[in-house]
Amino acid sequence: MKRRKIVDWVFSGGAYCAVAVMVAFLVLVIGPVFVKGVGAYVFRGTVENRRMMLEQFGRGDSVAVLAEWAEVRRARQPVYDALRAFEREMDEMPSARRKELRAAFKEVKEGVAELLGPEPGTPLPALTRRIYGQTRWDRAKVKRAHILFEEQWDYSGGDGVRVLVPRAPMFEGTALALVFAVLEKDLEGLLRPRLRFYPQFLTDRSIDAHFFGGIGAEVAGTVYLALGAMLIAVPFGIVAAVYFQEYARGGPVLSFLRSCVNTLAGVPSVVFGLFGLAFFINTMHVSRGKSVLAGALTLALLVLPTVIRASEEAIAAVPRTYKEAALSLGAGQWRTILTVILPAALPGILTGIVISMGRAAGETAPIIFTAAVSVGPLVGLGDVLSHPTPALSWNLYNMCTEHEAADEIRHVQYGMALTLVMIVLALNLAAIFLRARVTRRLKG
């Protein structure tokens, strides 16, 4: 008994340690995603953000925003005047001095345009990102640092060390010195940051490759693909599970079919993507190119083994006395399956369906070749059969690795990651609560 207690204590302690390690791992992985992802929804927005929301989305008090914008323009005018005055000074400088300052002045001028926006009265740039200054206070402080300091590298110790050298001494005694003083002391007066809650990030369209706006098209595309995959996979999965449990007889054919299902469950997801491209698009021609339909069919094949396994195990868990009682009362086999076995197995089947939907929502490789695009509008219900769509998983990867200004839109990347994680967690929690509720109803 003592040895048994020691063994029980060891196994219990091991289980608690495993749970603790899992929780710690989740906190380490999901914690930063949650903390930084919240920044896409809650942040300190500048007057440029309020002006952009008014002009691009029609949100906000137009009278108040325009009045505030007029005040800010007056506060910024000395900065623009100093830039023009320094340009005139450069024309009168010795060529050596002018050559020395030209490159640094170009960086300062471009930095001011990115921080505060273009000078009023000048032609509007073609890119939306150039029309407005910094819309977020955290990015504004980063841009200010790029203006006030020049990044250099010190290799005197052997290894390169990044050193920030102030630019102000280089322009001391010139008209440009005013720019550094104003930006260092009164940036809040030039941008007027305020705390902002932006729930529309979940539904707004993207503007200028996600520099502004939200992820509405990506969320809708993910929902289309996940729901489409389940609409295709669930009927076939349940029918296959019923056949395996109620109709198929043991033998080489059944063993072969089960081996096929097990093999499909272990195939890498990228293989499904290549198969979807080769079969559904190039052979079956379900669409002329990438489309939501082709992606949904590919994802349906991916999650089909999971649906079959979950449904089969749920059906096998139904007591055989249920079937015997129904048959003894005169019900046929098919009627017994529909009215007795499937309702009793419903909690397990629903759990497998919802978990499979969460997997379909988070997959990237299968939709790269069949459905996903990097940039695209919100796809309407009438276009899901023939048009590709953005999706959270693919666009998150694309924005982190291939976007031209990945550092500028870190908040969008983390916001996408948080949204995707929350969708998958919500689906898994829904499976738990749905299973518990259906089980209570079946028990009466």
GROMACS .gro file of C-alpha atoms in nm:
model
  444
    1MET     CA    1   0.000   0.000   0.000
    2LYS     CA    2   0.287   0.237   0.072
    3ARG     CA    3   0.441   0.168  -0.267
    4ARG     CA    4   0.102   0.216  -0.432
    5LYS     CA    5   0.055   0.550  -0.257
    6ILE     CA    6   0.402   0.660  -0.365
    7VAL     CA    7   0.329   0.562  -0.726
    8ASP     CA    8  -0.008   0.742  -0.715
    9TRP     CA    9   0.160   1.050  -0.572
   10VAL     CA   10   0.428   1.040  -0.845
   11PHE     CA   11   0.171   1.010  -1.124
   12SER     CA   12  -0.047   1.283  -0.973
   13GLY     CA   13   0.251   1.512  -0.933
   14GLY     CA   14   0.360   1.440  -1.288
   15ALA     CA   15   0.013   1.525  -1.417
   16TYR     CA   16   0.006   1.853  -1.224
   17CYS     CA   17   0.354   1.939  -1.352
   18ALA     CA   18   0.249   1.865  -1.710
   19VAL     CA   19  -0.053   2.093  -1.672
   20ALA     CA   20   0.163   2.366  -1.520
   21VAL     CA   21   0.417   2.339  -1.803
   22MET     CA   22   0.137   2.355  -2.061
   23VAL     CA   23  -0.016   2.662  -1.897
   24ALA     CA   24   0.324   2.832  -1.876
   25PHE     CA   25   0.390   2.755  -2.242
   26LEU     CA   26   0.054   2.899  -2.344
   27VAL     CA   27   0.119   3.212  -2.140
   28LEU     CA   28   0.463   3.257  -2.297
   29VAL     CA   29   0.330   3.205  -2.650
   30ILE     CA   30  -0.015   3.363  -2.639
   31GLY     CA   31   0.064   3.630  -2.378
   32PRO     CA   32   0.273   3.854  -2.608
   33VAL     CA   33   0.024   3.799  -2.891
   34PHE     CA   34  -0.261   3.909  -2.667
   35VAL     CA   35  -0.078   4.209  -2.519
   36LYS     CA   36   0.045   4.341  -2.851
   37GLY     CA   37  -0.266   4.235  -3.042
   38VAL     CA   38  -0.488   4.443  -2.817
   39GLY     CA   39  -0.294   4.743  -2.949
   40ALA     CA   40  -0.478   4.705  -3.281
   41TYR     CA   41  -0.808   4.770  -3.102
   42VAL     CA   42  -0.703   5.008  -2.823
   43PHE     CA   43  -0.433   5.269  -2.882
   44ARG     CA   44  -0.356   5.639  -2.863
   45GLY     CA   45  -0.473   5.783  -3.192
   46THR     CA   46  -0.347   6.119  -3.318
   47VAL     CA   47  -0.535   6.394  -3.496
   48GLU     CA   48  -0.417   6.232  -3.820
   49ASN     CA   49  -0.611   5.921  -3.723
   50ARG     CA   50  -0.927   6.120  -3.659
   51ARG     CA   51  -0.887   6.304  -3.991
   52MET     CA   52  -0.824   5.978  -4.177
   53MET     CA   53  -1.130   5.812  -4.023
   54LEU     CA   54  -1.345   6.109  -4.121
   55GLU     CA   55  -1.220   6.124  -4.479
   56GLN     CA   56  -1.191   5.751  -4.553
   57PHE     CA   57  -1.475   5.603  -4.347
   58GLY     CA   58  -1.701   5.900  -4.271
   59ARG     CA   59  -1.673   5.852  -3.894
   60GLY     CA   60  -1.641   6.123  -3.633
   61ASP     CA   61  -1.770   6.472  -3.568
   62SER     CA   62  -1.674   6.658  -3.885
   63VAL     CA   63  -1.706   7.003  -3.725
   64ALA     CA   64  -1.485   6.914  -3.428
   65VAL     CA   65  -1.227   6.728  -3.638
   66LEU     CA   66  -1.196   7.008  -3.894
   67ALA     CA   67  -1.166   7.270  -3.620
   68GLU     CA   68  -0.895   7.068  -3.447
   69TRP     CA   69  -0.719   7.014  -3.779
   70ALA     CA   70  -0.714   7.390  -3.844
   71GLU     CA   71  -0.554   7.451  -3.502
   72VAL     CA   72  -0.294   7.182  -3.561
   73ARG     CA   73  -0.206   7.324  -3.902
   74ARG     CA   74  -0.135   7.659  -3.744
   75ALA     CA   75   0.085   7.494  -3.480
   76ARG     CA   76   0.279   7.303  -3.747
   77GLN     CA   77   0.333   7.598  -3.979
   78PRO     CA   78   0.659   7.711  -3.808
   79VAL     CA   79   0.806   7.367  -3.880
   80TYR     CA   80   0.727   7.390  -4.250
   81ASP     CA   81   0.850   7.752  -4.260
   82ALA     CA   82   1.179   7.643  -4.103
   83LEU     CA   83   1.224   7.373  -4.368
   84ARG     CA   84   1.173   7.623  -4.649
   85ALA     CA   85   1.400   7.878  -4.481
   86PHE     CA   86   1.678   7.623  -4.450
   87GLU     CA   87   1.645   7.535  -4.818
   88ARG     CA   88   1.708   7.902  -4.900
   89GLU     CA   89   2.005   7.904  -4.660
   90MET     CA   90   2.155   7.603  -4.836
   91ASP     CA   91   2.164   7.795  -5.163
   92GLU     CA   92   2.394   8.051  -5.002
   93MET     CA   93   2.621   7.802  -4.822
   94PRO     CA   94   2.968   7.702  -4.946
   95SER     CA   95   2.953   7.394  -5.164
   96ALA     CA   96   3.142   7.180  -4.910
   97ARG     CA   97   2.903   7.273  -4.630
   98ARG     CA   98   2.602   7.223  -4.857
   99LYS     CA   99   2.725   6.881  -4.961
  100GLU     CA  100   2.780   6.786  -4.596
  101LEU     CA  101   2.424   6.876  -4.492
  102ARG     CA  102   2.228   6.775  -4.801
  103ALA     CA  103   2.183   6.405  -4.718
  104ALA     CA  104   2.096   6.469  -4.353
  105PHE     CA  105   1.848   6.742  -4.448
  106LYS     CA  106   1.681   6.509  -4.697
  107GLU     CA  107   1.625   6.252  -4.421
  108VAL     CA  108   1.489   6.519  -4.188
  109LYS     CA  109   1.252   6.655  -4.451
  110GLU     CA  110   1.123   6.311  -4.544
  111GLY     CA  111   1.087   6.223  -4.176
  112VAL     CA  112   0.880   6.536  -4.107
  113ALA     CA  113   0.654   6.450  -4.403
  114GLU     CA  114   0.602   6.099  -4.264
  115LEU     CA  115   0.547   6.229  -3.911
  116LEU     CA  116   0.321   6.528  -3.974
  117GLY     CA  117   0.206   6.470  -4.330
  118PRO     CA  118   0.282   6.677  -4.642
  119GLU     CA  119   0.292   7.054  -4.618
  120PRO     CA  120  -0.051   7.211  -4.670
  121GLY     CA  121  -0.091   7.355  -5.017
  122THR     CA  122   0.135   7.102  -5.190
  123PRO     CA  123  -0.010   6.842  -5.433
  124LEU     CA  124  -0.143   6.534  -5.257
  125PRO     CA  125   0.076   6.222  -5.296
  126ALA     CA  126  -0.059   5.921  -5.486
  127LEU     CA  127  -0.024   5.680  -5.191
  128THR     CA  128  -0.272   5.716  -4.907
  129ARG     CA  129   0.004   5.655  -4.653
  130ARG     CA  130   0.176   5.975  -4.775
  131ILE     CA  131  -0.137   6.188  -4.739
  132TYR     CA  132  -0.151   6.153  -4.361
  133GLY     CA  133   0.107   6.176  -4.087
  134GLN     CA  134   0.141   5.919  -3.813
  135THR     CA  135  -0.200   5.803  -3.695
  136ARG     CA  136  -0.069   5.619  -3.388
  137TRP     CA  137   0.120   5.784  -3.104
  138ASP     CA  138   0.361   5.494  -3.055
  139ARG     CA  139   0.470   5.507  -3.419
  140ALA     CA  140   0.491   5.887  -3.402
  141LYS     CA  141   0.750   5.866  -3.125
  142VAL     CA  142   0.953   5.620  -3.331
  143LYS     CA  143   0.943   5.856  -3.631
  144ARG     CA  144   1.047   6.147  -3.412
  145ALA     CA  145   1.350   5.950  -3.293
  146HIS     CA  146   1.449   5.887  -3.658
  147ILE     CA  147   1.441   6.263  -3.717
  148LEU     CA  148   1.622   6.371  -3.400
  149PHE     CA  149   1.893   6.104  -3.414
  150GLU     CA  150   2.112   5.952  -3.682
  151GLU     CA  151   2.186   5.583  -3.654
  152GLN     CA  152   2.555   5.498  -3.675
  153TRP     CA  153   2.760   5.189  -3.600
  154ASP     CA  154   3.070   5.182  -3.378
  155TYR     CA  155   3.316   4.904  -3.462
  156SER     CA  156   3.593   5.020  -3.232
  157GLY     CA  157   3.535   4.729  -2.993
  158GLY     CA  158   3.534   4.467  -3.265
  159ASP     CA  159   3.162   4.398  -3.269
  160GLY     CA  160   2.932   4.655  -3.426
  161VAL     CA  161   2.736   4.861  -3.171
  162ARG     CA  162   2.445   5.080  -3.279
  163VAL     CA  163   2.491   5.439  -3.167
  164LEU     CA  164   2.231   5.717  -3.192
  165VAL     CA  165   2.393   6.050  -3.269
  166PRO     CA  166   2.181   6.368  -3.227
  167ARG     CA  167   2.132   6.562  -3.550
  168ALA     CA  168   2.065   6.900  -3.383
  169PRO     CA  169   2.435   6.998  -3.333
  170MET     CA  170   2.495   6.950  -3.706
  171PHE     CA  171   2.233   7.218  -3.786
  172GLU     CA  172   2.304   7.448  -3.494
  173GLY     CA  173   2.277   7.814  -3.592
  174THR     CA  174   2.056   7.742  -3.895
  175ALA     CA  175   1.682   7.779  -3.945
  176LEU     CA  176   1.644   7.402  -3.920
  177ALA     CA  177   1.737   7.408  -3.550
  178LEU     CA  178   1.379   7.517  -3.475
  179VAL     CA  179   1.246   7.188  -3.615
  180PHE     CA  180   1.443   6.979  -3.367
  181ALA     CA  181   1.340   7.198  -3.074
  182VAL     CA  182   0.970   7.186  -3.162
  183LEU     CA  183   0.961   6.812  -3.227
  184GLU     CA  184   1.145   6.737  -2.903
  185LYS     CA  185   0.930   6.958  -2.678
  186ASP     CA  186   0.586   6.989  -2.838
  187LEU     CA  187   0.513   6.675  -3.040
  188GLU     CA  188   0.193   6.618  -2.843
  189GLY     CA  189   0.073   6.963  -2.941
  190LEU     CA  190   0.138   6.885  -3.307
  191LEU     CA  191  -0.039   6.546  -3.306
  192ARG     CA  192  -0.276   6.562  -3.004
  193PRO     CA  193  -0.293   6.192  -2.913
  194ARG     CA  194  -0.605   6.054  -2.746
  195LEU     CA  195  -0.698   5.708  -2.626
  196ARG     CA  196  -0.907   5.537  -2.892
  197PHE     CA  197  -1.111   5.216  -2.896
  198TYR     CA  198  -1.134   5.080  -3.250
  199PRO     CA  199  -1.363   4.773  -3.263
  200GLN     CA  200  -1.417   4.834  -3.635
  201PHE     CA  201  -1.069   4.688  -3.687
  202LEU     CA  202  -1.252   4.356  -3.707
  203THR     CA  203  -1.481   4.468  -3.990
  204ASP     CA  204  -1.328   4.764  -4.175
  205ARG     CA  205  -1.170   4.726  -4.516
  206SER     CA  206  -0.797   4.762  -4.559
  207ILE     CA  207  -0.659   5.085  -4.706
  208ASP     CA  208  -0.320   5.104  -4.876
  209ALA     CA  209  -0.200   4.751  -4.795
  210HIS     CA  210  -0.311   4.762  -4.430
  211PHE     CA  211  -0.151   5.094  -4.341
  212PHE     CA  212  -0.502   5.205  -4.244
  213GLY     CA  213  -0.834   5.034  -4.186
  214GLY     CA  214  -0.905   4.688  -4.055
  215ILE     CA  215  -0.913   4.320  -4.144
  216GLY     CA  216  -1.277   4.276  -4.242
  217ALA     CA  217  -1.196   4.103  -4.573
  218GLU     CA  218  -0.959   3.858  -4.402
  219VAL     CA  219  -1.209   3.769  -4.129
  220ALA     CA  220  -1.489   3.719  -4.382
  221GLY     CA  221  -1.263   3.506  -4.604
  222THR     CA  222  -1.165   3.286  -4.311
  223VAL     CA  223  -1.531   3.237  -4.219
  224TYR     CA  224  -1.623   3.154  -4.580
  225LEU     CA  225  -1.348   2.896  -4.610
  226ALA     CA  226  -1.415   2.731  -4.272
  227LEU     CA  227  -1.792   2.714  -4.315
  228GLY     CA  228  -1.760   2.599  -4.675
  229ALA     CA  229  -1.522   2.323  -4.575
  230MET     CA  230  -1.757   2.201  -4.302
  231LEU     CA  231  -2.063   2.210  -4.528
  232ILE     CA  232  -1.879   1.970  -4.758
  233ALA     CA  233  -1.694   1.755  -4.505
  234VAL     CA  234  -1.966   1.700  -4.241
  235PRO     CA  235  -2.222   1.512  -4.455
  236PHE     CA  236  -1.958   1.288  -4.612
  237GLY     CA  237  -1.786   1.233  -4.278
  238ILE     CA  238  -2.103   1.130  -4.095
  239VAL     CA  239  -2.217   0.902  -4.379
  240ALA     CA  240  -1.874   0.736  -4.385
  241ALA     CA  241  -1.879   0.690  -4.007
  242VAL     CA  242  -2.228   0.536  -4.021
  243TYR     CA  243  -2.114   0.299  -4.294
  244PHE     CA  244  -1.806   0.190  -4.099
  245GLN     CA  245  -2.001   0.126  -3.780
  246GLU     CA  246  -2.338   0.001  -3.897
  247TYR     CA  247  -2.309  -0.145  -4.245
  248ALA     CA  248  -1.952  -0.250  -4.325
  249ARG     CA  249  -1.844  -0.602  -4.247
  250GLY     CA  250  -1.497  -0.690  -4.129
  251GLY     CA  251  -1.257  -0.789  -4.401
  252PRO     CA  252  -0.983  -0.663  -4.632
  253VAL     CA  253  -1.208  -0.399  -4.790
  254LEU     CA  254  -1.292  -0.240  -4.455
  255SER     CA  255  -0.929  -0.257  -4.345
  256PHE     CA  256  -0.822  -0.088  -4.669
  257LEU     CA  257  -1.077   0.191  -4.625
  258ARG     CA  258  -0.972   0.253  -4.265
  259SER     CA  259  -0.609   0.261  -4.376
  260CYS     CA  260  -0.700   0.524  -4.634
  261VAL     CA  261  -0.866   0.740  -4.368
  262ASN     CA  262  -0.569   0.702  -4.133
  263THR     CA  263  -0.328   0.785  -4.415
  264LEU     CA  264  -0.523   1.100  -4.505
  265ALA     CA  265  -0.505   1.212  -4.143
  266GLY     CA  266  -0.125   1.201  -4.157
  267VAL     CA  267  -0.069   1.369  -4.493
  268PRO     CA  268   0.102   1.713  -4.463
  269SER     CA  269  -0.135   2.000  -4.528
  270VAL     CA  270   0.081   2.141  -4.811
  271VAL     CA  271   0.019   1.820  -5.005
  272PHE     CA  272  -0.355   1.885  -4.982
  273GLY     CA  273  -0.293   2.233  -5.121
  274LEU     CA  274  -0.100   2.098  -5.420
  275PHE     CA  275  -0.367   1.833  -5.477
  276GLY     CA  276  -0.641   2.097  -5.466
  277LEU     CA  277  -0.455   2.305  -5.723
  278ALA     CA  278  -0.393   2.008  -5.953
  279PHE     CA  279  -0.733   1.838  -5.918
  280PHE     CA  280  -1.001   2.095  -5.838
  281ILE     CA  281  -0.860   2.387  -6.039
  282ASN     CA  282  -0.652   2.237  -6.323
  283THR     CA  283  -0.848   1.913  -6.377
  284MET     CA  284  -1.205   1.964  -6.256
  285HIS     CA  285  -1.205   2.338  -6.337
  286VAL     CA  286  -1.433   2.429  -6.048
  287SER     CA  287  -1.310   2.784  -6.109
  288ARG     CA  288  -1.081   2.961  -6.354
  289GLY     CA  289  -0.824   3.019  -6.085
  290LYS     CA  290  -0.811   3.055  -5.710
  291SER     CA  291  -1.154   3.070  -5.550
  292VAL     CA  292  -1.330   3.021  -5.219
  293LEU     CA  293  -1.495   2.708  -5.359
  294ALA     CA  294  -1.163   2.547  -5.450
  295GLY     CA  295  -1.021   2.636  -5.109
  296ALA     CA  296  -1.326   2.501  -4.927
  297LEU     CA  297  -1.308   2.172  -5.119
  298THR     CA  298  -0.940   2.136  -5.034
  299LEU     CA  299  -0.996   2.214  -4.666
  300ALA     CA  300  -1.287   1.970  -4.663
  301LEU     CA  301  -1.051   1.691  -4.769
  302LEU     CA  302  -0.807   1.802  -4.499
  303VAL     CA  303  -1.057   1.783  -4.212
  304LEU     CA  304  -1.258   1.487  -4.347
  305PRO     CA  305  -1.051   1.222  -4.158
  306THR     CA  306  -1.103   1.412  -3.831
  307VAL     CA  307  -1.479   1.432  -3.887
  308ILE     CA  308  -1.494   1.060  -3.975
  309ARG     CA  309  -1.293   0.957  -3.670
  310ALA     CA  310  -1.488   1.175  -3.427
  311SER     CA  311  -1.824   1.064  -3.567
  312GLU     CA  312  -1.723   0.698  -3.572
  313GLU     CA  313  -1.605   0.706  -3.212
  314ALA     CA  314  -1.921   0.886  -3.104
  315ILE     CA  315  -2.140   0.627  -3.277
  316ALA     CA  316  -1.937   0.340  -3.132
  317ALA     CA  317  -1.985   0.486  -2.781
  318VAL     CA  318  -2.366   0.460  -2.807
  319PRO     CA  319  -2.480   0.157  -2.601
  320ARG     CA  320  -2.586  -0.130  -2.825
  321THR     CA  321  -2.896  -0.175  -2.610
  322TYR     CA  322  -3.035   0.144  -2.772
  323LYS     CA  323  -3.021  -0.019  -3.113
  324GLU     CA  324  -3.156  -0.348  -2.988
  325ALA     CA  325  -3.451  -0.177  -2.818
  326ALA     CA  326  -3.538   0.020  -3.134
  327LEU     CA  327  -3.517  -0.290  -3.354
  328SER     CA  328  -3.729  -0.491  -3.110
  329LEU     CA  329  -4.002  -0.225  -3.137
  330GLY     CA  330  -4.016  -0.270  -3.515
  331ALA     CA  331  -3.794   0.015  -3.635
  332GLY     CA  332  -3.580  -0.053  -3.939
  333GLN     CA  333  -3.204  -0.015  -3.939
  334TRP     CA  334  -3.202   0.321  -4.117
  335ARG     CA  335  -3.477   0.458  -3.894
  336THR     CA  336  -3.290   0.335  -3.588
  337ILE     CA  337  -2.976   0.513  -3.704
  338LEU     CA  338  -3.159   0.841  -3.771
  339THR     CA  339  -3.380   0.853  -3.464
  340VAL     CA  340  -3.179   0.669  -3.199
  341ILE     CA  341  -2.808   0.627  -3.273
  342LEU     CA  342  -2.723   0.963  -3.431
  343PRO     CA  343  -2.909   1.171  -3.167
  344ALA     CA  344  -2.731   0.979  -2.891
  345ALA     CA  345  -2.396   1.030  -3.066
  346LEU     CA  346  -2.464   1.397  -3.139
  347PRO     CA  347  -2.244   1.545  -2.859
  348GLY     CA  348  -1.933   1.366  -2.985
  349ILE     CA  349  -2.012   1.441  -3.348
  350LEU     CA  350  -2.062   1.812  -3.277
  351THR     CA  351  -1.736   1.825  -3.084
  352GLY     CA  352  -1.546   1.678  -3.378
  353ILE     CA  353  -1.717   1.916  -3.621
  354VAL     CA  354  -1.637   2.231  -3.424
  355ILE     CA  355  -1.276   2.128  -3.360
  356SER     CA  356  -1.236   2.051  -3.730
  357MET     CA  357  -1.375   2.395  -3.810
  358GLY     CA  358  -1.110   2.550  -3.586
  359ARG     CA  359  -0.840   2.360  -3.771
  360ALA     CA  360  -0.981   2.467  -4.108
  361ALA     CA  361  -0.982   2.830  -3.996
  362GLY     CA  362  -0.615   2.819  -3.895
  363GLU     CA  363  -0.469   2.633  -4.194
  364THR     CA  364  -0.239   2.820  -4.431
  365ALA     CA  365  -0.072   2.578  -4.674
  366PRO     CA  366  -0.388   2.438  -4.842
  367ILE     CA  367  -0.532   2.781  -4.925
  368ILE     CA  368  -0.208   2.929  -5.059
  369PHE     CA  369  -0.252   2.741  -5.385
  370THR     CA  370  -0.631   2.733  -5.406
  371ALA     CA  371  -0.802   3.033  -5.246
  372ALA     CA  372  -0.592   3.298  -5.072
  373VAL     CA  373  -0.463   3.627  -5.209
  374SER     CA  374  -0.239   3.880  -5.038
  375VAL     CA  375  -0.456   4.185  -5.106
  376GLY     CA  376  -0.817   4.182  -5.210
  377PRO     CA  377  -1.161   4.325  -5.139
  378LEU     CA  378  -1.434   4.170  -4.930
  379VAL     CA  379  -1.584   3.883  -5.130
  380GLY     CA  380  -1.962   3.884  -5.153
  381LEU     CA  381  -2.173   3.572  -5.116
  382GLY     CA  382  -2.244   3.574  -5.488
  383ASP     CA  383  -1.874   3.558  -5.573
  384VAL     CA  384  -1.752   3.281  -5.344
  385LEU     CA  385  -1.769   3.025  -5.625
  386SER     CA  386  -1.535   3.209  -5.858
  387HIS     CA  387  -1.328   3.468  -5.666
  388PRO     CA  388  -1.027   3.431  -5.433
  389THR     CA  389  -1.028   3.589  -5.091
  390PRO     CA  390  -0.788   3.718  -4.828
  391ALA     CA  391  -0.766   3.499  -4.517
  392LEU     CA  392  -0.623   3.559  -4.173
  393SER     CA  393  -0.368   3.279  -4.170
  394TRP     CA  394  -0.217   3.348  -4.513
  395ASN     CA  395  -0.227   3.727  -4.485
  396LEU     CA  396  -0.062   3.713  -4.143
  397TYR     CA  397   0.228   3.514  -4.285
  398ASN     CA  398   0.248   3.735  -4.593
  399MET     CA  399   0.248   4.059  -4.394
  400CYS     CA  400   0.523   3.938  -4.162
  401THR     CA  401   0.755   3.815  -4.437
  402GLU     CA  402   0.683   3.997  -4.763
  403HIS     CA  403   0.521   4.331  -4.681
  404GLU     CA  404   0.733   4.627  -4.790
  405ALA     CA  405   0.687   4.802  -4.455
  406ALA     CA  406   0.648   4.515  -4.208
  407ASP     CA  407   0.778   4.719  -3.914
  408GLU     CA  408   0.525   4.995  -3.979
  409ILE     CA  409   0.225   4.765  -3.937
  410ARG     CA  410   0.328   4.543  -3.647
  411HIS     CA  411   0.003   4.629  -3.471
  412VAL     CA  412  -0.195   4.489  -3.767
  413GLN     CA  413   0.010   4.168  -3.765
  414TYR     CA  414  -0.044   4.113  -3.393
  415GLY     CA  415  -0.410   4.214  -3.429
  416MET     CA  416  -0.454   3.948  -3.697
  417ALA     CA  417  -0.277   3.687  -3.483
  418LEU     CA  418  -0.492   3.772  -3.181
  419THR     CA  419  -0.811   3.758  -3.388
  420LEU     CA  420  -0.719   3.420  -3.535
  421VAL     CA  421  -0.627   3.278  -3.195
  422MET     CA  422  -0.951   3.406  -3.045
  423ILE     CA  423  -1.155   3.254  -3.329
  424VAL     CA  424  -0.993   2.913  -3.279
  425LEU     CA  425  -1.030   2.935  -2.899
  426ALA     CA  426  -1.393   3.042  -2.936
  427LEU     CA  427  -1.464   2.744  -3.161
  428ASN     CA  428  -1.305   2.503  -2.913
  429LEU     CA  429  -1.495   2.656  -2.621
  430ALA     CA  430  -1.812   2.637  -2.826
  431ALA     CA  431  -1.747   2.266  -2.876
  432ILE     CA  432  -1.715   2.215  -2.500
  433PHE     CA  433  -2.031   2.406  -2.411
  434LEU     CA  434  -2.229   2.260  -2.701
  435ARG     CA  435  -2.136   1.908  -2.602
  436ALA     CA  436  -2.233   1.970  -2.240
  437ARG     CA  437  -2.565   2.128  -2.335
  438VAL     CA  438  -2.664   1.854  -2.579
  439THR     CA  439  -2.566   1.590  -2.325
  440ARG     CA  440  -2.788   1.749  -2.059
  441ARG     CA  441  -3.079   1.761  -2.302
  442LEU     CA  442  -3.038   1.398  -2.399
  443LYS     CA  443  -3.031   1.295  -2.034
  444GLY     CA  444  -3.362   1.474  -1.988
   0.00000   0.00000   0.00000
